[in-house]
mmCIF file of C-alpha atoms in Angstrom:
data_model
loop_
_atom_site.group_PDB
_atom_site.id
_atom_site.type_symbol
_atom_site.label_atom_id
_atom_site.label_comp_id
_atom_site.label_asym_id
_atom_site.label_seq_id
_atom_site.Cartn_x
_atom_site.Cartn_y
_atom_site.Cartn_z
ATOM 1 C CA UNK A 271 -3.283 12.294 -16.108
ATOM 2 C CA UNK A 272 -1.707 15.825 -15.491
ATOM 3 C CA UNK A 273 0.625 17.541 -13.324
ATOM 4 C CA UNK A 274 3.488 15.431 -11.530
ATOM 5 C CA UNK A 275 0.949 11.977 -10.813
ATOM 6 C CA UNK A 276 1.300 12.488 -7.246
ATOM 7 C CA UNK A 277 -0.903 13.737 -4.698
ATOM 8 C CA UNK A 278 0.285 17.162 -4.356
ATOM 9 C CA UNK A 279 -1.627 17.382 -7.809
ATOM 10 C CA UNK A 280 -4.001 18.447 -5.572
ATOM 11 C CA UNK A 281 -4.201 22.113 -5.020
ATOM 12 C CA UNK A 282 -4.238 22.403 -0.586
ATOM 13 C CA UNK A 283 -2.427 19.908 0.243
ATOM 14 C CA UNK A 284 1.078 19.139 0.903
ATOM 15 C CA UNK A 285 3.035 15.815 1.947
ATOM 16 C CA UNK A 286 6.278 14.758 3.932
ATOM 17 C CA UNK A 287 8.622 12.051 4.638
ATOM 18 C CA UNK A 288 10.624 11.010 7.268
ATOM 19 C CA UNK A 289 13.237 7.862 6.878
ATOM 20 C CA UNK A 290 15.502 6.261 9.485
ATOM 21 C CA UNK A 291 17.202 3.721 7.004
ATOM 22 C CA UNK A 292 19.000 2.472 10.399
ATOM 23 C CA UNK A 293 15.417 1.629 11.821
ATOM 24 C CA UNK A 294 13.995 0.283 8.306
ATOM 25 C CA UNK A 295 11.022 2.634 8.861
ATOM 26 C CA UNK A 296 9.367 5.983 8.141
ATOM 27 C CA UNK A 297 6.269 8.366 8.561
ATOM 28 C CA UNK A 298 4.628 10.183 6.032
ATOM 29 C CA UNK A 299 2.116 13.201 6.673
ATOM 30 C CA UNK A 300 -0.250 15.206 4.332
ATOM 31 C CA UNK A 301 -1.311 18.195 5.767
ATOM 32 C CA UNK A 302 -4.126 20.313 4.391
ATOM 33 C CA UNK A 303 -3.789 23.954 4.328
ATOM 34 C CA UNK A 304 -7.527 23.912 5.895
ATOM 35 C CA UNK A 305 -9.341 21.585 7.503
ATOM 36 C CA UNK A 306 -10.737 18.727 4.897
ATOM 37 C CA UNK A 307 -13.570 16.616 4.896
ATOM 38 C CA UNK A 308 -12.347 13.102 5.801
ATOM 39 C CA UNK A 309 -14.095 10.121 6.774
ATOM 40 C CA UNK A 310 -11.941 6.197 5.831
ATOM 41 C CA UNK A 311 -12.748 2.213 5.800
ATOM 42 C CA UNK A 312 -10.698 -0.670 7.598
ATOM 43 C CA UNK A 313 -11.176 -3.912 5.598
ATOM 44 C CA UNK A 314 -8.253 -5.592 6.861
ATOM 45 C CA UNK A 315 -8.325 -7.839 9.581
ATOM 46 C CA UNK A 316 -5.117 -6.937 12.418
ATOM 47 C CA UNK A 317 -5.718 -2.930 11.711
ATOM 48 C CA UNK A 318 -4.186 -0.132 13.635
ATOM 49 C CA UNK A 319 -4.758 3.183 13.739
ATOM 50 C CA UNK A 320 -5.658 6.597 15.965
ATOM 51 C CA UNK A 321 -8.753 8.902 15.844
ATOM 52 C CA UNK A 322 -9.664 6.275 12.720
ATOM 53 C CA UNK A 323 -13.648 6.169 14.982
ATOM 54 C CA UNK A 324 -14.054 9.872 14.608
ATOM 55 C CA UNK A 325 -13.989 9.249 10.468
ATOM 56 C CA UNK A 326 -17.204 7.071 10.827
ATOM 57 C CA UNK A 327 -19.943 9.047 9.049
ATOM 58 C CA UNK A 328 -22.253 8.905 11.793
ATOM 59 C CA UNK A 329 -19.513 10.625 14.110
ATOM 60 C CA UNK A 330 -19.633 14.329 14.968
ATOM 61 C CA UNK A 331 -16.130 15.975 13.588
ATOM 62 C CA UNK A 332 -16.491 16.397 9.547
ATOM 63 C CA UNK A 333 -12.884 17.590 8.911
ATOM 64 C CA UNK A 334 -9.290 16.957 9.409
ATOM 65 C CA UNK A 335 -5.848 18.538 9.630
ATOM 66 C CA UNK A 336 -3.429 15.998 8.431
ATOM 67 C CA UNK A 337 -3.651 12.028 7.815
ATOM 68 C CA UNK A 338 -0.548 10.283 9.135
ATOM 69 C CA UNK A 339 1.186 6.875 7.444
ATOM 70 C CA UNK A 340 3.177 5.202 9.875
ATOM 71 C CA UNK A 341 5.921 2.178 9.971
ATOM 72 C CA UNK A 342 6.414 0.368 13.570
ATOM 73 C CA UNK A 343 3.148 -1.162 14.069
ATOM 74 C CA UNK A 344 1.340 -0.117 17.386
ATOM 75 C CA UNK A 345 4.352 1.865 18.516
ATOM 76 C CA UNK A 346 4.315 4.125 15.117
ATOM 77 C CA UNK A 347 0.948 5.478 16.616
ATOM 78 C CA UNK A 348 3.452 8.202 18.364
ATOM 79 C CA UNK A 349 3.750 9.705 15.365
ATOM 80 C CA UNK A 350 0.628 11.629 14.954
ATOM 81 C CA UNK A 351 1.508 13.088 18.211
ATOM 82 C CA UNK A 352 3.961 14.820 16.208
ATOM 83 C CA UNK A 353 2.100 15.818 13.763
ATOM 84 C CA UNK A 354 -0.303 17.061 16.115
ATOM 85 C CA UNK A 355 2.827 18.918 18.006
ATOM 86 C CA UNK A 356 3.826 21.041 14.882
ATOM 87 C CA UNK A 357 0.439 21.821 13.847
ATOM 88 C CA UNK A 358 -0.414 23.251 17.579
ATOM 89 C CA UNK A 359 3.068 25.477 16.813
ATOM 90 C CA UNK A 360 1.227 26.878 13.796
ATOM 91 C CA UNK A 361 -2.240 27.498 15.572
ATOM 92 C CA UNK A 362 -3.990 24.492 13.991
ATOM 93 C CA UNK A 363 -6.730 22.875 15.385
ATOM 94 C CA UNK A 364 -10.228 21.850 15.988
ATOM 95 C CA UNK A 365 -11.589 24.626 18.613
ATOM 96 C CA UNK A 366 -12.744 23.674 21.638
ATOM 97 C CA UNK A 367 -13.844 26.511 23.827
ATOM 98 C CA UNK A 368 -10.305 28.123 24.201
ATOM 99 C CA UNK A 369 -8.283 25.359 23.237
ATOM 100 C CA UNK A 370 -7.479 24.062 19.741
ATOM 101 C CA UNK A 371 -6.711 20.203 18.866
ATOM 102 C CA UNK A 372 -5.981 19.470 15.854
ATOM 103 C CA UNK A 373 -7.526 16.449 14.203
ATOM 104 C CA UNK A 374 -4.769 13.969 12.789
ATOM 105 C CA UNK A 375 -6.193 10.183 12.067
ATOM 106 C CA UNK A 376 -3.545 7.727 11.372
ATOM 107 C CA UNK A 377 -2.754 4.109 10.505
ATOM 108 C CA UNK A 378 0.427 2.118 10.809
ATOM 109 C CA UNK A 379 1.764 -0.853 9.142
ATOM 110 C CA UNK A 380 3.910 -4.154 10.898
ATOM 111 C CA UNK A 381 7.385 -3.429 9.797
ATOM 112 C CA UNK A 382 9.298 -4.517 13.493
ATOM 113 C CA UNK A 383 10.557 -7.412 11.497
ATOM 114 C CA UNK A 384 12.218 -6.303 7.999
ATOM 115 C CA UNK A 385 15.778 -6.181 9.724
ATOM 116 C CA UNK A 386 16.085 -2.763 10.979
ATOM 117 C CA UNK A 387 17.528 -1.667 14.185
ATOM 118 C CA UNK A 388 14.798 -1.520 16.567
ATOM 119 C CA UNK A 389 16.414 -1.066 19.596
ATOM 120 C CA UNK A 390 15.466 2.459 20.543
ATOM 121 C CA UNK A 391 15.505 2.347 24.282
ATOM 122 C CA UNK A 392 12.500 3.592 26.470
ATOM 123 C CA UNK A 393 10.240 5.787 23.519
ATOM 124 C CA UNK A 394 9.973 4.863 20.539
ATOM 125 C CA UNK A 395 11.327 7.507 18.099
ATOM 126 C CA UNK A 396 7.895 7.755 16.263
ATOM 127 C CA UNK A 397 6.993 10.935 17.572
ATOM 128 C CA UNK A 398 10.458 12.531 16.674
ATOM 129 C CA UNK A 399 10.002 11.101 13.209
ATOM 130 C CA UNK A 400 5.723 12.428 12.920
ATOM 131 C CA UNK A 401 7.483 15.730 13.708
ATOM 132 C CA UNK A 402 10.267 15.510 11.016
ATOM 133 C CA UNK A 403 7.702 14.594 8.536
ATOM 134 C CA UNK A 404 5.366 17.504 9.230
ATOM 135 C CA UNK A 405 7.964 20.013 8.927
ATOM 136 C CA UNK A 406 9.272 18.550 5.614
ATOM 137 C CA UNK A 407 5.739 18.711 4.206
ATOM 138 C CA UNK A 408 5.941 20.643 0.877
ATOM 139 C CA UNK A 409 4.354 21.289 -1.959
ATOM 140 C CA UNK A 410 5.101 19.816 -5.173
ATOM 141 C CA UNK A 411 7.206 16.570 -6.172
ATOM 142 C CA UNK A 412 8.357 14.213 -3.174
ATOM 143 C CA UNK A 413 10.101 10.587 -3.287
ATOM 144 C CA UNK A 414 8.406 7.475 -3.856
ATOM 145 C CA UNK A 415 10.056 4.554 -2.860
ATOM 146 C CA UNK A 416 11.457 3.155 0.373
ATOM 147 C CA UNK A 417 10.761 6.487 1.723
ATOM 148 C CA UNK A 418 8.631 7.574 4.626
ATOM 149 C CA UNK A 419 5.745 4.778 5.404
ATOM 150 C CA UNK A 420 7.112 2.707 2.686
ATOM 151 C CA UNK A 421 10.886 2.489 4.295
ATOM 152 C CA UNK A 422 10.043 -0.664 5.606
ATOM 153 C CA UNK A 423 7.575 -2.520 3.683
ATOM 154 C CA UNK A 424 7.923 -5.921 2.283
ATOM 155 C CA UNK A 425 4.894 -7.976 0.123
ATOM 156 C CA UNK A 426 5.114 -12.000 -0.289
ATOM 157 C CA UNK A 427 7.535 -11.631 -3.125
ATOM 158 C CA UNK A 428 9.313 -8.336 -3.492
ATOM 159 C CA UNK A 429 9.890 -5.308 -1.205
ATOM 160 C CA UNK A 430 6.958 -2.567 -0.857
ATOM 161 C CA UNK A 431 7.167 1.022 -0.937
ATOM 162 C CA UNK A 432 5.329 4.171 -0.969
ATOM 163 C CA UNK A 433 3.184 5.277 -4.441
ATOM 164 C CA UNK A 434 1.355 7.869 -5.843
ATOM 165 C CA UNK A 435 -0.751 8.553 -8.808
ATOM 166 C CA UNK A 436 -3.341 10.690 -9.867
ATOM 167 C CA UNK A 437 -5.784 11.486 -12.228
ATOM 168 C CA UNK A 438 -8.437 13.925 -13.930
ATOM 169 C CA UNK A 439 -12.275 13.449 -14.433
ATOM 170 C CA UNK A 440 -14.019 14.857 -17.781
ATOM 171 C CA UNK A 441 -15.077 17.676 -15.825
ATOM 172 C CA UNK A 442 -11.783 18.952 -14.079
ATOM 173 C CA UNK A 443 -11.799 17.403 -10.651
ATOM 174 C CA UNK A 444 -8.594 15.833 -9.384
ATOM 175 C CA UNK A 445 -8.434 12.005 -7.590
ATOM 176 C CA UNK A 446 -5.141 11.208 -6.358
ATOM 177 C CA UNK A 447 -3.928 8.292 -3.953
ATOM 178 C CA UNK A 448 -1.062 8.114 -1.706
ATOM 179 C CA UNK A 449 -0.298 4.492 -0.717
ATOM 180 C CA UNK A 450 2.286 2.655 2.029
ATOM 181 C CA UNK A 451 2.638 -0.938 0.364
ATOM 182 C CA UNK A 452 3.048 -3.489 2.853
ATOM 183 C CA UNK A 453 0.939 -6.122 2.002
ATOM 184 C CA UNK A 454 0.547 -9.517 3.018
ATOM 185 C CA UNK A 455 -0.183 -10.774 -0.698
ATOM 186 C CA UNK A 456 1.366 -9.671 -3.795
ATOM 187 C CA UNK A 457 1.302 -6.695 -6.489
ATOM 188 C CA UNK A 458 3.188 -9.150 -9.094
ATOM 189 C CA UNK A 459 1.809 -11.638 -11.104
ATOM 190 C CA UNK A 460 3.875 -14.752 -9.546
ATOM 191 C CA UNK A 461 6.951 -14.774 -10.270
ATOM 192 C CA UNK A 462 7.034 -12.549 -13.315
ATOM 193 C CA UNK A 463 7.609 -8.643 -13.353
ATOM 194 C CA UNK A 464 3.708 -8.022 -14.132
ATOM 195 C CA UNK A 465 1.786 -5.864 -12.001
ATOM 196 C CA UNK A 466 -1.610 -6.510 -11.389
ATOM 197 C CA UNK A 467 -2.167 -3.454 -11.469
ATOM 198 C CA UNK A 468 -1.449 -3.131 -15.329
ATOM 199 C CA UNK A 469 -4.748 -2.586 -16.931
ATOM 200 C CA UNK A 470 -4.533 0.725 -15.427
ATOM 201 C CA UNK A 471 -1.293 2.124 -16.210
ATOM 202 C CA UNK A 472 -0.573 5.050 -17.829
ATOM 203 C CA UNK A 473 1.873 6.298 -19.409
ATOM 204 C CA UNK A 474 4.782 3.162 -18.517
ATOM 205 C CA UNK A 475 4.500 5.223 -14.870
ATOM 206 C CA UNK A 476 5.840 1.340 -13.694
ATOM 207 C CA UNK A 477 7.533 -0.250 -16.161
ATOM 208 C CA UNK A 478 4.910 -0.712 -19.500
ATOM 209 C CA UNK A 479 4.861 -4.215 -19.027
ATOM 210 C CA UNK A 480 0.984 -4.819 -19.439
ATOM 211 C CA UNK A 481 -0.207 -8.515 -18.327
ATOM 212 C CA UNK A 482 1.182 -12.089 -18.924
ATOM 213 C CA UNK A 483 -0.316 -13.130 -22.327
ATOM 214 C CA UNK A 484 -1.206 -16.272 -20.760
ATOM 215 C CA UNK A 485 -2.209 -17.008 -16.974
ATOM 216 C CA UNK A 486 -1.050 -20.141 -15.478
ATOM 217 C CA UNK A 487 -2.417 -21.644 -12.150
ATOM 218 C CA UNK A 488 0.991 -20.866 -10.812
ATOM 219 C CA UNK A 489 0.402 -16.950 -11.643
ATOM 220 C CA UNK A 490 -3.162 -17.710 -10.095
ATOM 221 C CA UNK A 491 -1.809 -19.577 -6.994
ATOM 222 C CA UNK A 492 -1.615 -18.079 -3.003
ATOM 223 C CA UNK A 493 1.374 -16.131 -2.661
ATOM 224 C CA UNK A 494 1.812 -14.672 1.029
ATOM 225 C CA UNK A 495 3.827 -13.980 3.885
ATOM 226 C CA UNK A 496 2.767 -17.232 5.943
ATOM 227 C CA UNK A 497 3.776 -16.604 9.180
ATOM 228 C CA UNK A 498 6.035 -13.480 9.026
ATOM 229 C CA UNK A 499 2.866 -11.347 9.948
ATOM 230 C CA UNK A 500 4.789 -8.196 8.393
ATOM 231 C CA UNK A 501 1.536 -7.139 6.751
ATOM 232 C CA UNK A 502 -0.843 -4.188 6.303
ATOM 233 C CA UNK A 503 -1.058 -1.342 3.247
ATOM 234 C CA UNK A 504 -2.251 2.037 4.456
ATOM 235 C CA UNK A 505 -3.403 4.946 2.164
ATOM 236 C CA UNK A 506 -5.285 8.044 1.254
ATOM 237 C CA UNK A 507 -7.391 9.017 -1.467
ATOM 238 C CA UNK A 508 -7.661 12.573 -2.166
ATOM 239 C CA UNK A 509 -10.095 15.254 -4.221
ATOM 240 C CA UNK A 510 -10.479 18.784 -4.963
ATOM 241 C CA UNK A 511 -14.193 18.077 -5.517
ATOM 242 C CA UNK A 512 -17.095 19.105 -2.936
ATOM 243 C CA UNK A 513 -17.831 15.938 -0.702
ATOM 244 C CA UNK A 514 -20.244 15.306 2.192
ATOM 245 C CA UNK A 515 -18.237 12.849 4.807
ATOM 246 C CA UNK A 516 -20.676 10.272 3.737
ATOM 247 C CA UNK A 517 -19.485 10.938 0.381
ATOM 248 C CA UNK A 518 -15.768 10.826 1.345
ATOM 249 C CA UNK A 519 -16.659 7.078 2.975
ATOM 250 C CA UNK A 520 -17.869 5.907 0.186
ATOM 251 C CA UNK A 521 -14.897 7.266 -1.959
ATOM 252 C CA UNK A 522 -12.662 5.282 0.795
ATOM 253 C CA UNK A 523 -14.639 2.129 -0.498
ATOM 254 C CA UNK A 524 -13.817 2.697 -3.857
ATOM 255 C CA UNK A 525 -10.195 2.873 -3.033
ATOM 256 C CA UNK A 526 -9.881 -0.131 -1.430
ATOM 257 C CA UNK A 527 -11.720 -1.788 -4.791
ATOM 258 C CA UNK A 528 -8.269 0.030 -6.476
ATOM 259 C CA UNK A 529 -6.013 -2.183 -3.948
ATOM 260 C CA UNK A 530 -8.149 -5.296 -4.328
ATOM 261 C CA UNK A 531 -7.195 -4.961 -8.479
ATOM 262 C CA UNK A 532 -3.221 -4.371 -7.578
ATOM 263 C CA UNK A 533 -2.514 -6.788 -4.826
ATOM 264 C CA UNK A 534 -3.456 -10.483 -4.677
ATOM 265 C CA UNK A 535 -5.129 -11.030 -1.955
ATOM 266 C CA UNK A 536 -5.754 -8.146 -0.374
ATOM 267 C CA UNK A 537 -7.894 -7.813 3.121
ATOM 268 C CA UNK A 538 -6.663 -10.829 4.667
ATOM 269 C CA UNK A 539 -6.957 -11.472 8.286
ATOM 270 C CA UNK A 540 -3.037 -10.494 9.159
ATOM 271 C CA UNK A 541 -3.177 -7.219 6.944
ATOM 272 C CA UNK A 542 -4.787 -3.983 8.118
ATOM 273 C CA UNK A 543 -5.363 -2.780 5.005
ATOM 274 C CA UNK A 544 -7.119 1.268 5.845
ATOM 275 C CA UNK A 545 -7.535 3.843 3.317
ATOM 276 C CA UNK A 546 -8.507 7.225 4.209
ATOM 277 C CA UNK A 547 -10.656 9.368 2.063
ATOM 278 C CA UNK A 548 -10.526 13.335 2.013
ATOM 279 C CA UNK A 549 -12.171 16.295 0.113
ATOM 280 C CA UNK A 550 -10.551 19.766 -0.207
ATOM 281 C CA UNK A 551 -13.705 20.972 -1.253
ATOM 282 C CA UNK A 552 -11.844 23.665 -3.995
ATOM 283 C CA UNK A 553 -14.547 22.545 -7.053
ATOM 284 C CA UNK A 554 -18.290 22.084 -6.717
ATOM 285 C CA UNK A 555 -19.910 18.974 -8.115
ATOM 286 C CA UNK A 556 -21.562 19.965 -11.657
ATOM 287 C CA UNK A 557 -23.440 16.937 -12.609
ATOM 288 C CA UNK A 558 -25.632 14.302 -10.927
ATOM 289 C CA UNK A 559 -22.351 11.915 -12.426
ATOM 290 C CA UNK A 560 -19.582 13.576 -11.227
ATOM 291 C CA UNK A 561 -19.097 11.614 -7.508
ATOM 292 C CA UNK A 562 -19.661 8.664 -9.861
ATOM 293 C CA UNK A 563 -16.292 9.287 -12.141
ATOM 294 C CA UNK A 564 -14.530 10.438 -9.088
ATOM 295 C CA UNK A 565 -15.045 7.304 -7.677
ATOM 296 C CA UNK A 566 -14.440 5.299 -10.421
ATOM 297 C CA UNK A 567 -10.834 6.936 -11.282
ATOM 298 C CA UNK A 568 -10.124 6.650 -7.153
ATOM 299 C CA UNK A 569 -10.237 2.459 -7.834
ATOM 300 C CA UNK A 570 -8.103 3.058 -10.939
ATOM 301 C CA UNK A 571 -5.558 5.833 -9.260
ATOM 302 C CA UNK A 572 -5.215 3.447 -6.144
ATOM 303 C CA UNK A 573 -4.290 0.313 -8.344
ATOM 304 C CA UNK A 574 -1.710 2.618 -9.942
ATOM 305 C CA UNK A 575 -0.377 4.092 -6.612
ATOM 306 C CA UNK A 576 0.442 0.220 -5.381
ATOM 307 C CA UNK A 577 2.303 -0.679 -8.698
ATOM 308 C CA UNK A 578 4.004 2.412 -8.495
ATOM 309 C CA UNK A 579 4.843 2.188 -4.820
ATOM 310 C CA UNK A 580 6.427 -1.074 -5.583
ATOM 311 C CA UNK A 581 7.984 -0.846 -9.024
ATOM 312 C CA UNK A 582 10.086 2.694 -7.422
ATOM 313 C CA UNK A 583 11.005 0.567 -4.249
ATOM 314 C CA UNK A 584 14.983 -0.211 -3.352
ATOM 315 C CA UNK A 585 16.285 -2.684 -1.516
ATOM 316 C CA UNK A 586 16.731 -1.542 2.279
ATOM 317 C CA UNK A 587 21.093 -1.661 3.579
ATOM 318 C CA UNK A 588 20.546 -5.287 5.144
ATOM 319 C CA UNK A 589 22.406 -8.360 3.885
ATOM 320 C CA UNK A 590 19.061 -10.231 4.738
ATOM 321 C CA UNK A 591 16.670 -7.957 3.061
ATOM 322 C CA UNK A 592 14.094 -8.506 0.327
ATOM 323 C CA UNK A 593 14.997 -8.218 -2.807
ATOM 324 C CA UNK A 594 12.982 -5.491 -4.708
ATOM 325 C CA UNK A 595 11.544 -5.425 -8.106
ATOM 326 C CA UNK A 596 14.119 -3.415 -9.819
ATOM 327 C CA UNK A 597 16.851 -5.820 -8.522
ATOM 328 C CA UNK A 598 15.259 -8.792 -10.023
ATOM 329 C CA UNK A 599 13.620 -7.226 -12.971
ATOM 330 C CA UNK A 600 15.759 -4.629 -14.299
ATOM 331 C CA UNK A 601 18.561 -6.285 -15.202
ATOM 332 C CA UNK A 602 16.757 -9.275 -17.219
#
């Protein structure tokens, strides 16, 4: 691990929030400073998302210009619209004859029910917020947390958030994950302050816990949302290696093996759970095993990313709201 363990690790790249604390709900946006190969997965079963066909392998577009993270469930699809609308102000786009359009996949997450003022008329304010986000895409650190996408996520026991991570392969390519956690199951071992995630943490990045020494069937037992269907964790896996879009797919796969190992369960038929893959394309694969270690440190840097989301998560300014980690487990 090197740099600040967040995306923006990656050299290209930059990322943005936008938070309505009054709504309970956020967008975030990474925008590439060119078009990057993209392609993504949907293993959950209630998904939502825009442009996610195009990212099929088999599809004709190979790159993107931003990947959007949404709160507000179908209505947070307005926000890529945004995003779309300040890249168009900066030239951006796929060229069509004489017209550009720039290519902006996104996928939202249910958070209409985590207390937050929803009543915003005739539009939704999702566009607004895409907007905000793009122009507030920089460079460098940027807030994990109940920021952004991760404003208004919950899990079955303690509020969700947005995480990070990243990580280096032995021959100097970058994987980094950027992850909305709103997940039907849980990233903590029952009712303890484990992560699942812990096998893979470095550095304490969320708290240095490590696992229960023991595992009890109650640690082991179903812990979800039941009928609050509040669900879905959306995210992005990013390198600076050379990928095909059949490559990038199958790094999207990987990923979701990364939130599989941090959140019990994970892909159920209320979550949405989509992870986007993308290449910057900024170092060539040198060896036959390079894609191999890039893919194996994406399922390790997206385990992180959840924990981390979670573990840096606050309590949102509702009397009724969950609980996070840090008010339960901090002061014990």
């Amino acid at each position: 691990m090197r740099g600040l363990n967040l995306l923006t690790d990656i050299a290209g790249l930059a990322v943005g929030h936008a938070t309505d604390l009054a709504l309970g709900s956020g967008v975030t946006v990474i925008v590439f400073d060119e078009p990057a190969i993209a392609s993504g997965t949907v293993l959950g079963g209630a998904p939502g998302g825009r442009d996610t066909a195009l990212l099929d392998p088999a599809m004709t577009v190979q790159r993107v210009d931003a990947l959007v993270l949404s709160g507000g469930s179908a209505f947070g699809l307005d926000a890529a619209g945004g995003v779309q609308a300040g890249l168009r102000e900066k030239g951006r786009g796929l060229a069509v004859g004489a017209a550009r359009v720039p290519i902006v996949p996104q996928a939202i997450l249910m958070d209409l029910l985590n207390g937050g003022n929803k009543d915003w008329g005739l539009h939704s304010p999702y566009r607004d917020l895409g907007y905000q986000a793009f122009t507030a895409a920089e460079k460098g650190g940027f807030a994990l947390g109940s920021v952004g996408a991760g404003t208004g996520a919950t899990t079955a026991t303690v509020k969700g958030g947005l995480g990070s991570a990243s990580a280096v392969t032995r021959n100097g390519h970058i994987v980094a994950a950027l992850v909305a956690v709103n997940a039907m199951g849980s990233a903590t071992v029952g009712d303890t302050p484990h992560f699942w995630a812990a096998p893979f943490e470095q550095q304490a990045e969320f708290g240095g816990l490590g696992l229960p020494q023991k595992f009890s069937s109650g640690h082991l037992a179903l812990r979800a949302k039941g009928v609050t269907l509040t669900a879905t964790t959306i995210g992005a896996i990013v390198t600076d290696a050379v990928l095909t879009k059949a490559e990038a797919h199958r790094l999207s796969l990987l990923a979701h093996d990364g939130l599989a190992r941090a959140v019990l369960p994970a892909h159920l038929a209320a979550d949405g759970d989509t992870i986007f893959a993308a290449a910057t394309g900024e170092k060539p694969q040198r060896e036959p095993t390079d894609f191999m270690e890039i893919c194996h440190l994406a399922t390790q840097t997206m385990a992180r990313a959840v924990a981390r989301g979670v573990y840096e998560a606050t309590r949102l300014p509702y009397a009724d709201a969950q609980a996070a980690w840090r008010d339960i487990f901090r002061r014990q």
